[in-house]
Structure formats: C-alpha cells, structure tokens
Amino acid sequence: MIADGLHGLGTFLGSAGALFVWPTVGYMLIGTLLGFAVGMLPGLGGAATMALMLPLTFSMEPLAAVAFLLAMHATCATAGDVTSVLFGIPGEASSAATVFDGYPLTRMGQAGRAIGAVLTSSLVGAWFGAFCLALAVPLVRPLVLSFGPPEVFMLAVVALTTVAALSGKNMAKGLAMASLGVLLATVGEDIATAQTRLTFDSLYLLDGIPVVPVVVGMFAVPAILASMLPARSEIGDQPVRINSWLEGAKDTWRHKGLVLRTSLIGAYVGLIPGVGGTSAQFIAYGHALQSSKTPEKFGKGSIEGLLAAGSVNNSKEGGSLLPTVAFGIPGSGAMAILVSALIITGVQPGPDLLTTNVDVTFGMVWTIVIANLLCVGLCLLLAKRIASLADMRQTLLVPLLLVFITVGSFTESFRFEDILLMVLVGLLAFWAERLGWPVAPMLIGLVLGKLAEANFFLANNIYGEPSAWLTRPIVLILAVIAAISLASPLIRYRRNRRRARVDPTAKARPFSRGDIVLAAFFAVLGAVAFWDVRTAELPTSAATVPQSISFTLAALSVGIAISGAAVVVRKRMSTDVPESGGASAAVAGDGRDGGGSTIVALREKTAEAEEAEIVEAGPRQLALVVAQFLAFILGLWAFGFLLFAPIFAAVYLFTVAKTKWWTAAIWGVLVWAFLYYILWGLLSLRLWDGAIF
Amino acid sequence: MSRNPSRRMFVGGLAVVIAATLSGCINKPAETESSDGAFTLQGKTVEILVGQEAGGGHDTTARVIARHIGQYLPGNPEVIVRNMPGGGDKVMANYAYTQAPADGTSVGVFSVAVPHYNLIGEGEAEGVRYDASKFKWFGSPTVTTNVLLVHTRTGITKDNLAPLTEGQGVRIAQRSPGDGPHLVQATLASGLGWKFHTVFGYEGERRLAIERGEVDAIVTTWESLEDEERDLIDEGVLLPVVTVGLSDAPALSAPELSGVPKASDLFKNASPGSQDLLEVILTRYGFARSFGGPPGLSEEAVQAYRTAFDEMNADEDYVREAEPLYAVVPSDGATVAERITKYVTADPSVVAPVLTQIKSDSQ
C-alpha cells in the first residue's frame, strides 16, 4: 500500500515535470496571458473564447491542449476579479459578488488593499480547488451521486435566502427585486413541458433571459452613467494607494478560516453538475455574511465579503473539473469545450482519467496551480498601472468602457438584442439603485430561480410528491441551513426597526416619490406577467412558479407603493419635516421636491463615513447623460462597431471629456485597431455590422 | 488653430487614415464571379452558420469543417464559423433562408430539428419562416444511431421484454417532450405498444439518473457513448434493447450491439401505419448536422460546394481530426436533399400517432 501511495505521489510529481517541457509550458504561458487579457474584458470570456481557441488545440499533445485551455480559463476568473474591484464591472457572471464589496472599497480609496485581498484569496481558492481535485478523485463518484434533484433544489433555496441578508434594511424592496429576478428566470421555454412562458411571441426570448448581459447591465451601466456625470464635489476622494496590496494579503491571512471555508464551498458546489459557479458565489457569500461579526458592512466594502467572493470564484474551477473528469459530464459550457479538446487529443473523459491517464488529471491540477500563480504575479506587477486607470478622470474611460460592455454583451451569443437587454437592465438598475432598491437580489433570483424551479418539479416527477423527497437526509440538512440563513437577517431586521424608533440612523431609507413610481412600475409588470401566464392556459407545473411569483411581485410592489404614498402624504401634512439621520440625508428626493431635487448618482456610502459622496446632478444633467448613452447604442445599431465606436470615442473625448483633438483622434484609431485587429483578426469575432450599410 | 505645417501634415495623414478606415468598413456586395464568369470565392470569407452557442457538438463540427473545406473550394477562401443561437435553431435557419447572401459566402450546419419543425407543421406563429426542402444541401458529415438502454434491475433481458409491455412500463429519463430522444421513445411506444413512465426535465445528467436509481432507462446516441457506459454494458448492468438508425450505420458492428434487434426488425410485425411511421423517423438519421446553403444559391455554387465536401471527406487530415469528435460517415448532397425532402413532405396522417403519443406523455 505504501508502494501504491509512493507510486501515486511519483505520478503526481512527475506530471509537474511533464508540464515544464517545451512546448507544453509555452502553451500554458500563452494560455495564462490570454486568460489574463480576456478576463479583464467584461463579458468576454468563458465558453466563447475557449471555443475559438479550440481549433488551435487540434495539433497539440493532450497535456499541452489541456494546459493551454485550462490556464486560459483559470486565469480568466482571477483577472476578472480585478475589473470587478477597480471598475465595478464584473469580468464574468461568476465574479458578480466581488463587485458587491470590492468596488466600494476602491471608492473609499482602498483599491490596493482590495486588489491584494481578492488576488490572494483567489490564489488560495484556486490552489484549494486544485488540491480537492487531486485528493477527491476516489470520492467524487459517491459525492456526485448523492446530489440529485431534491438536493440541488434545496441548495438553490439556501442560496436564495442570501437575498434576505443582502436586502438589509430595505427588506421589502429586496424581496421585490428578488421576485423580479425569479420572474425573469421563468421567461422562455420550460424544458420539462416544452411550453413557452412570457415570451410574447419573441424568438429571442424563447431561450430565456441570458445572464451575462444582465450582469453587465446591472453593474456596468450604473457605474458608467455615474462616470459620465460631471462631478462637482467628491468628498473622501483619496489617491489610490497601490503599494498597500500587502495589506490585502494580510487580510487573507487574518481571515484564513473564512477563506478556506468558502474555498471548500466553491469546490464542493462546483462539483455538482448543473449548479454552476454563478450560484456557488452566492452560497459562499451568504455563508460569509452569516459567520461575520460585522454583517452590516456587507455590500458596502466588507473585506470578508470580498475574500469570500474572490476565493469561491476560483475554487469552483477545481471542483467543476471533477465531474468532467470522472464522468465526462461537463459542469459548464467551458468544461464542455475542455471535454472536446480531450477527445480530440485522444483522451476519453471518464474513469480512464483517474487511472490510466491520471497524469493528465494531475497535469490539470498543476496547470491550475501554476497558471494562477503566474496570473496573480502578473496582476500584482501591473497593479500599479491598472489601479492608476481607476484613478484617471472618469470621463476619459467612458468610451472605452462603453465599447467593452457592448462587445462583452454582444459576443455572448452574437445577438444585438443582448445589448438592448443590457441597456434596459442597466437603466432599470441605475434608477433602482438611486432609490435604494438593492439590485443584487434580482441577479440572485434570476440565476437561482431557474435552478430551483427546474429541480423542484424534476424531483416531483421522480418521486411523486414533495413529502417523498423532502425528508431525505441531505435535503433536511440543507433546509435547516436555509432556515437559519433566512431567520437571522429577519431577526436583525426586526431588531433594527425596534431600534429605529429610538435611533433614527438605524432606519431604512425613507420612502419618496420615486419609490412610488418604481413600485407602481413593478406592480404593473407583475400584473401583466400574471395575466399573460393565466391566459396561456399552461399545465400546472409550467404555470405555478410564474403565476405565484408575478403575484408576489405585484403584491409587494403595491404594498411598497402604498406605504410610500402614506409616508409622503403624512410628511406633506405635518409641519415638522423630521430629519432622518446622517446616512440617509444625502439620499434622493425625500419629500422635499419641487423641481431640481438632490440626486445621488454614485454608489452606497460606507457605514463609517458620515459624509456621503454627494454629486449634485439635476434631472436635466441626468437625462443628458442617459441620452448620450442611448445615442451610443443607437449609433452602434445603425452603423456597426467598426464604423461607429471609433468615431464616437473620438467625438466624445473631444467634446465631453475636453481632451485635445489629436488625443481624441488617436484614441479613436486605437479603438478601431483593437476592434479590427484583435477581435476580428485574431479571434474572428464577428461583430455587429450595422443595420444601415 | 496653429499654422504649424507639421501639424497640418499630421491632420492630413490622420484624415487619410480615417477615410481609409471608413471606406474599408463600408460593406460592398461580394463579388463571386471571376473574370471568366466561373464561380469563385477568391479573396472572400465564407461564414458557416451554426444555430447553437460555441462549444456544442454542431459548433465543433462546423469548426472542423471550417478548417478543411476552404482548400477545396474554388478560390480557396478563408472560412470561419458564425454562431447564431436562438429559438432552437430557428433563428439561424430563418436567417439562412431569408437574409443570408446567396452568393456562396454564407452557408450553415443545420441540426435535425430544422427539417423537423416543418414536419410537425410549425409555421409563422411558431417562428418558422423556412421550408427545409428548399435549402441547397451539400452533404451530411456524420450518421448517428440511437439506442434504448435499460438497467437490468428492471428484470428485462434479451428474451424477456415483459416489463416494457406490462403495467406502468419502464421509468425513463428525458429532457423535453418532442425532442430527439423522446421522439424515438414515442415511436417505439406507439408502434410496438411499449409502455414508459417518462420523467421530463433532465438537462445533462440522464445517465447519472439511472445510476442514482431515479429512472431505469434512457435513449442515448451510440456514437457519443462513453467508455463508462460501455463498461456497464459489458458488465451486464445496462442492456441495449433496440437500436434506431440507418441499417448500414458503422456503429451497429460494435460488439456490444451484436444480437441487439434493430427497430426495423421489431416493427416487421407492427401495423402498416407504424411501419410507414418508422420509415419516416429513420430518415432523420441520414441528415445529421447537414451542411447546406440558402435557396438562392446558383447551381454552380452548389456543385462547387458538393464537390468540395466530397473531396474533404476523402482527405486523411480531415478524417483524422474529425474522427475523435464524430463518426465520419458522410452522405453526399443529392442523397441528403432527397432524404430531407422525403422527411418534410411525409404524410401527416402517418406521423399523427407519434405526435399524439408525445402529447400524452407530457400530460
């Protein structure tokens, strides 16, 4: 037995040696660099790029092909975290949670620390995931087999309960947003019944609402619109301290228990086929929230939240390789491509990879370890450069960011409608955030709603009825976790409300006229959806969720609208307008309207900072900025990327950012060169050509 | 503004660059006729449309074809793949039918779903705006064979099919009512009276479902069967009960399938109507991932593509690269066109029973 163990160890170490042979190591390096570049670009990444690289692997050796693709994929996640932290724009859908706390930290002048924290926790997560891959190989079968539809459903419920925690003081609004998310998840064809729901006869909606444009829209659009506003005063604007990334690394050490736990969650959840990394991040984030001593900081710059998000993003890579390797069942689109690459090079995924070809599996482990180390090293080396981008005058970055987000949304599935979706979601998120409606629950609802619904009905199809499967051991354990996860924020919420009567700073944002309008909008949405599903006469299993959730959305929204109206009316009627505490004073239109209300255009303030970042922007300026944004989209649609984007960049920089004309022209040419040579030439990405020519 | 001459030169130069950029970007109609009028794609880029996202089987097939076919087309064009996912291939098929240029620069790899929508009578209301028999077909790169696999815990053996014909029948995992594997199940049910209790909603893990004991049977594609499943068949845990596909498919010579009846064998004792139905269904297996172009393609272009496709299939390099991904069993363009026309124009009354079965399964 010792001989066996030594032999195994020998193979493990030997495969590292195999990796450092030319050209294998060369491919790994190229893959790392590509992943780094692609990961930075919001939206672009994951399956699409891997598919483009696939033909290149035809002539490679198995280990080289795997090293190339896996290095690219593994570093995408790590590099994506950097854009999330610095710009508030997630590089991939599974990096969304790093924005929650990473971006606020940057706004507080702690970009260096945030980058350091997210990168080191990513490294730990990646290594942990790889470690799990190496060790758990004999255990993977029972692990995967024990997670059937009932267990996946309950896992999705656990993740959904993080909504309550993330809503914080604005519980009703958060729940409404989550309901909206779940409702959007039901749009499209219901696989189990082949019935279409809420598609309104659109072929585009038949496949459902895609996640990437929604994520990009939710985070990027409000950030970019805010950047486009002229900032009159920015209190608390400190220079970005880049040499403090070590501080972030120390944070990882300080919270090592948390980082290891969230890495474990990522690896394990990544292991379960069908759940996916986007769900894993919310489960891990929720756990960090639960176990934290300062939960109220989450979403506003909590280092714990950032560490959790960073590590889970990478540990899931190692985890999701397990079912791919052990069963040949890819956990995601990107894994499917890896499977193809393996098949092309003659390696059959399945038990062989754990026995005769185990050196390939170990090679994967080493690739993850080394590629991430290289990527983190590269990021930290360039950290100063990259972070100084965040320091740049915001308006200078705008055209570049606009190009990135539209390219990212478009290349998801090459449909212009995805850009439109991103715009709609973005504008909605912008509006909602201003009014204090948390948008994260909408994303959680969208991603997990589908998972929960599909598995609930599948479980019923298999076992007959809920009582038959709700009593399975793992399901029960998860149900208890879900209950705790739901209960604690609710208890805290109650406690806060009680405290609010005494201490005004603990109160939620007061209602305003804007709230009523938004709530009314959601109520109408809910009603329309409810009516549409009702009249479609769908079978029960297809109709239950959309009907009940649209009803919930409408009911919650009506409730919010009515409370809002009551508050506004009461304020109008009383002569004394009560001050509602420092933190909320700077927030939008609290009844003191009459044209030109004070509007907060930037993100949440920290719990510590009493003074908020107040950007005074009247409705006219806001409308102007939205108009500029829409003009870009319209121009893109009419004239295509290659023609319009460079011109817009040049014109915008010259007229709005007030650069010198030749700087604007050079940037225009650079944008064109990027689109033409890199995206079209190198990656053969066929961008939108424009409807007119 | 400065009167600096060097700046003016710079401005002039920049203006020239921008003008050149713009003129390059404006699309000109593609010229695909050489000076002597023969069809050529010289200097052009051919796009192969795929109705699915990057990474799927059809996408990979298209990419392999893209790597090899260019050298056999007149003018040796560059060939790329363009993904157009949406509506279960309807978006791509609609585009190829109504909007794609018919000069030979736009072709596609079509899934079997595309003709299938025509067969089941979907039209404008369901978003179908094409007639599959009117596409110009160049060939099909592969052939697939379906197999009904059951777990031996059902008590089913080669000689004892009783659990399939009695009582509740066999629990089977399926994805969506009316999709490929379900169509096979429904055909067997309506033609042979086999009984199934269908569990819909499985995305990718139908095989795991058997292992977990949630179901006892699946319809799977033999060519993409994995070593593990093959092992389970060798060990006698999983049993192939019947194969559904072309009678000369290479897959049928696999050792695990020796002695396994073909559907056509079992249907010999079925009603004439059921036999006609099976014949229609079996046609599908001869146009998997078919390669074709818009209806407006010239005869010359069609011929060029068909010849190129045949030549590509004789190319060892292509076969070597494609073989691991899919069985390289090509059918030529004329045959594929014939099969698709036959499928699409099948008598609705022949197909009606299986559609009824599909509906009742999903209740």
Tab-separated table of C-alpha atoms in Angstrom, chain A residues 51-52 54-55 58 141 144-145 147-149 191-194 203 206-207 326-327 329 337 340 343-344 348 351-352 413-415 458 461-463 642-643 647 661-662 665 672 680 684 686 693, chain B residues 7 10-11 14 21-22 25 27 47 53-55 60 63-64 67 80 82-83 85-88 90-91 94 127 175-177 199-203 207-208 211-212 214 226-228 321 324-325:
chain	number	residue	atom	x	y	z
A	51	ALA	CA	-14.371	27.641	-28.351
A	52	LEU	CA	-12.410	29.993	-30.545
A	54	LEU	CA	-10.307	25.012	-29.641
A	55	PRO	CA	-9.150	24.534	-33.249
A	58	PHE	CA	-6.084	20.040	-32.706
A	141	ARG	CA	-18.484	9.353	-7.507
A	144	VAL	CA	-21.868	13.434	-7.197
A	145	LEU	CA	-24.321	10.579	-6.942
A	147	PHE	CA	-26.721	15.111	-5.046
A	148	GLY	CA	-29.877	14.510	-7.011
A	149	PRO	CA	-32.592	16.985	-7.984
A	191	ILE	CA	-37.909	22.277	-20.806
A	192	ALA	CA	-39.893	19.762	-18.865
A	193	THR	CA	-43.168	20.669	-20.549
A	194	ALA	CA	-41.956	22.219	-23.828
A	203	LEU	CA	-37.894	34.165	-30.773
A	206	LEU	CA	-37.551	31.651	-26.342
A	207	ASP	CA	-34.219	30.687	-24.879
A	326	ALA	CA	-14.764	11.482	-13.577
A	327	PHE	CA	-17.966	11.194	-15.538
A	329	ILE	CA	-20.209	15.320	-17.663
A	337	ILE	CA	-15.056	22.532	-24.642
A	340	SER	CA	-13.968	18.206	-26.685
A	343	ILE	CA	-11.471	13.849	-27.006
A	344	ILE	CA	-9.704	15.453	-29.933
A	348	GLN	CA	-11.541	9.874	-23.264
A	351	PRO	CA	-12.657	6.617	-15.332
A	352	ASP	CA	-9.581	6.451	-17.559
A	413	SER	CA	-24.350	34.845	-28.343
A	414	PHE	CA	-23.925	37.348	-31.153
A	415	ARG	CA	-27.336	38.918	-30.979
A	458	LEU	CA	-38.000	17.247	-11.569
A	461	ASN	CA	-41.626	13.940	-11.376
A	462	ILE	CA	-39.252	11.356	-9.993
A	463	TYR	CA	-40.607	10.772	-6.517
A	642	LEU	CA	-16.138	49.086	-36.619
A	643	LEU	CA	-17.553	52.272	-38.013
A	647	ILE	CA	-15.956	57.851	-34.184
A	661	TRP	CA	-8.381	66.974	-30.578
A	662	TRP	CA	-5.412	64.857	-31.562
A	665	ALA	CA	-8.344	61.141	-32.772
A	672	TRP	CA	-10.743	50.822	-34.256
A	680	TRP	CA	-11.857	40.382	-35.759
A	684	SER	CA	-12.508	36.015	-35.622
A	686	ARG	CA	-17.881	38.703	-35.996
A	693	PHE	CA	-24.995	49.524	-44.635
B	7	ARG	CA	0.646	69.572	-37.559
B	10	PHE	CA	-0.412	65.173	-39.256
B	11	VAL	CA	-4.030	66.200	-39.628
B	14	LEU	CA	-4.898	61.211	-39.878
B	21	THR	CA	-10.777	53.007	-42.367
B	22	LEU	CA	-14.266	54.107	-43.174
B	25	CYS	CA	-15.655	49.267	-43.258
B	27	ASN	CA	-19.736	46.710	-46.912
B	47	GLU	CA	-19.087	32.013	-42.906
B	53	GLU	CA	-23.577	28.524	-28.973
B	54	ALA	CA	-19.888	27.951	-29.103
B	55	GLY	CA	-18.779	24.637	-27.680
B	60	THR	CA	-17.372	21.764	-33.111
B	63	ARG	CA	-15.208	24.348	-36.845
B	64	VAL	CA	-13.622	21.155	-38.085
B	67	ARG	CA	-10.555	24.199	-41.019
B	80	ILE	CA	-14.949	30.991	-40.303
B	82	ARG	CA	-20.569	32.293	-37.025
B	83	ASN	CA	-22.710	31.339	-34.068
B	85	PRO	CA	-28.071	30.688	-31.351
B	86	GLY	CA	-31.726	31.202	-30.634
B	87	GLY	CA	-35.108	29.548	-30.748
B	88	GLY	CA	-33.762	26.037	-31.060
B	90	LYS	CA	-34.998	28.662	-35.785
B	91	VAL	CA	-33.141	31.986	-35.711
B	94	ASN	CA	-34.661	31.779	-40.729
B	127	GLY	CA	-41.396	31.442	-35.640
B	175	ARG	CA	-35.199	16.205	-21.390
B	176	SER	CA	-38.108	17.801	-23.192
B	177	PRO	CA	-41.322	16.499	-24.813
B	199	VAL	CA	-39.643	11.829	-16.268
B	200	PHE	CA	-39.008	15.062	-18.138
B	201	GLY	CA	-36.687	17.874	-17.185
B	202	TYR	CA	-33.258	16.285	-17.158
B	203	GLU	CA	-30.724	18.652	-18.582
B	207	ARG	CA	-27.051	8.752	-17.255
B	208	LEU	CA	-26.451	9.777	-13.666
B	211	GLU	CA	-27.080	5.310	-11.621
B	212	ARG	CA	-28.907	7.086	-8.846
B	214	GLU	CA	-34.219	7.660	-10.251
B	226	GLU	CA	-18.615	6.896	-23.206
B	227	ASP	CA	-16.231	4.276	-22.003
B	228	GLU	CA	-18.034	4.117	-18.716
B	321	GLU	CA	-9.158	15.394	-36.810
B	324	PRO	CA	-12.499	11.551	-32.330
B	325	LEU	CA	-15.368	14.008	-32.311
